[in-house]
Amino acid sequence: MFSFLKTVVVVALLIVVGVFAYRWFGPEQETHPDRSKMPWMNKTLSPDERADMVLDQMTFREKIRMVHGTGWGVLKAGDPIAANSNFAAGYMEGIERLGIPGIDLADSAVGARMAAYQSRYATLLPSTLGAASSWDPASAFLYGSVIGRELRAWGTNMSIGGGVNITREPRNGRNFEYAGEDPILAGTMTGNLEKGVFSQHVMSDIKHYALNDQETGRTIVNVLLDKKAMRESDLLAFEVSIGIAEPSAVMCSYNLVEGDHACENDYLLNQVLKKDFKFKGWVVSDWSATHSTVKAALNGLDQEMPGDDGYFGRALGLAVLERKVPMARLNDMVHRILRSMFAAGVIDDPPVRTVVDPFRGRDDAQHIAEESIVLLKNADQILPLKASASSSIAVIGSHADVGVLSGGGSAQVDAPGGNAMDPKPGGSGWTEHIYFPSSPLKSIQAHSPQASVHYVDGTDTAAAVALAKSSAVAIVFVNQPMQEEMDAPTLSLPNNQDALVDAVAAANPNTIVVLETGGPVSMPWVDHVKGVVEMWYPGIGGAQALANILFGEVNPSGKLPVTFAKDDSQLPHPVVPGLEGVTGGPASHRDIKPFDVTYTEGAKVGYKWFEATDKQPLFPFGFGLSYTNYAYSGLTVDDTSRTVHFTVRNAGTHEGTEIAEVYVALPAAAKENYKRLAAWQRVKLAPGESKEITLPLHPLSLTVFNTEQNGWQLLPGEYTVAAGPSSNDTPLKATLHVQ
Ligand code: BGC
């Protein structure tokens, strides 16, 4: 009897252990699943409920599999590519038996990357910094929807773009992938962009969290900044964008912040992102930015990329079994990924492969570019070009005969037909300067068929001068190629282009400079030329957009989302931190030893720094000209609703769109000697037309961050409200009273 009982107990125990082991480690049945038998496919349930139901069915091994990627794949020659990967930057295997697809994390900051590998097409959009010059959330939404639409056509379910690091360092190699120096503007534009991605049922991402404000030393720099300044500057841009987009993921960055790597930083990930911002998605590491298993897991990282078997594979499994990382934490990681998949619709409405529509993409890109181009100088109204002045046009420099420049690194989009200046087979190299086939020369010719339009490449100054001398107008194209992993060593244009502009300007009084830059540059020649047009990296519709602006078919409306300093000496850090004493060669992060950077300017980034230190920049934040002019009047402030009301009138003769800007200076108790952007609106006006506009002041522009209370605080007192066409031209003033 006793031995029978013993047998029963042993058998029962074996069954329990067996079931338990099966649930944790059991074989994965990669069968063709019947979705109708999966209760989590019920769309009426919430993403969280659905995620929990799936989680409940998952084995331990399956859970671990979801929190890391399958390796470098296409990004590193020779590395294996996962069977179902769509050649994106990273891949997480799915769980077929539970109807959960894999995730293709596709780089797509300014358009989808890596088209060449599979002979695909992707639209190159203007740089996001350019697009931010539109100050137009609708344009940002369109931008994201182009990316989402094309990724979807590729069969890809996740975009990893969404860069929102503010322009604390104007020489940062990645500024072109970001949205400028103001946290509210950058956050609003990036948030709407990611909403656009999401609208296509493609998962979205916001990056690089946080304070990855320079590429110099990006993996070794330790950023020191007090919490109040962080929250009111860099983290505020994330707070605003995450609030708008509710992105699927946030990518933590390479750098350290206050001694801890960003991907294992309890303050950044647990306390701020997940608790204060109430972020429900998952934290994905930048590529190889994971530095530990237990610390990273406990401090908030949810997924390691690209991740073959680094810290979040077997090592994490072991850490969970050894209870160094609670099972609940692993479940939380997986829950966050699953709920984001359900929320984005990639399970209910997965991407269906189709042919990308390049024409629609080009039209959208051109529309965004037309809103992005900023007219910086227009002496004697040299622009728009008139038939008489444009009888002969010299086009000089920057391969303007064949194309427009694009940004490099992981934001690089492959050009159709290859690099327009030097086509060769394959994808784009990491450090190549890629020109897209949108020829300014041809577009200028198309707008002025009667004129003689000639091109020289600018490498021979004498030839450029000779052409300029014999032409009625000289248009000099200058460029600043920028890319990830490298900052510009200075604000100066590279390759002696300043000397080229000077020489051309000396030869022809009607010289116009067109800039194709990643960010702000200095312009020592600005007083010698009549026109300056910033077209950024303008995307595949760039040449047509530019020509439409040069010839007045489109009235420029863009305004700078970054301050243009006169030169490096005006910046908070006259030398890029980490590059002090480094001479020659590119400003790569690889050549220097670990270092701290104390961002002494604190929250005073960009125009706030210039105002607080009483410096006059070359071109201020928010500045941009038009072919018409606008008059502002009648500012009133409603203390209860905290809204402003004023009138903008088109006082000129062209139809145009004005970006009306509103700033606030906080009461003395805030101890701030600068103003903050608090509202703006694009206003379209016919000649002579007036419009009254009412705008709410952004609540986070009015508050200070109180570190003791860990919250935003509205100080009582008088707030100076100022409205006008740019940060240093605010003719209207009024007072907001806060009790
Ligand atoms: C970049 C990320 C990018 C990743 C994958 C990293 O070098 O910092 O922005 O998404 O590579 O390509």
PDB file of C-alpha atoms in Angstrom, residues 121-124 146 149-151 153-154 354-365 540:
ATOM      1  CA  TYR A 121      12.718  51.489 -53.657  1.00  0.00           C
ATOM      2  CA  ALA A 122      12.433  53.979 -50.814  1.00  0.00           C
ATOM      3  CA  THR A 123      11.537  57.659 -50.963  1.00  0.00           C
ATOM      4  CA  LEU A 124      14.204  59.965 -49.584  1.00  0.00           C
ATOM      5  CA  VAL A 146       5.281  57.993 -46.187  1.00  0.00           C
ATOM      6  CA  ARG A 149       3.435  53.248 -46.154  1.00  0.00           C
ATOM      7  CA  GLU A 150       6.666  52.193 -47.825  1.00  0.00           C
ATOM      8  CA  LEU A 151       7.818  49.908 -45.009  1.00  0.00           C
ATOM      9  CA  ALA A 153       4.808  47.748 -48.858  1.00  0.00           C
ATOM     10  CA  TRP A 154       8.141  46.064 -48.132  1.00  0.00           C
ATOM     11  CA  THR A 354       3.251  45.447 -52.719  1.00  0.00           C
ATOM     12  CA  VAL A 355       5.125  47.844 -54.995  1.00  0.00           C
ATOM     13  CA  VAL A 356       6.133  51.136 -53.425  1.00  0.00           C
ATOM     14  CA  ASP A 357       4.607  54.076 -55.277  1.00  0.00           C
ATOM     15  CA  PRO A 358       7.659  56.236 -56.066  1.00  0.00           C
ATOM     16  CA  PHE A 359       5.582  58.993 -57.688  1.00  0.00           C
ATOM     17  CA  ARG A 360       3.389  59.500 -54.668  1.00  0.00           C
ATOM     18  CA  GLY A 361       6.475  59.387 -52.461  1.00  0.00           C
ATOM     19  CA  ARG A 362       8.239  61.997 -54.595  1.00  0.00           C
ATOM     20  CA  ASP A 363       5.223  64.326 -54.549  1.00  0.00           C
ATOM     21  CA  ASP A 364       4.971  64.037 -50.781  1.00  0.00           C
ATOM     22  CA  ALA A 365       8.710  64.611 -50.402  1.00  0.00           C
ATOM     23  CA  ILE A 540      14.100  63.273 -53.751  1.00  0.00           C
TER      24      ILE A 540
END
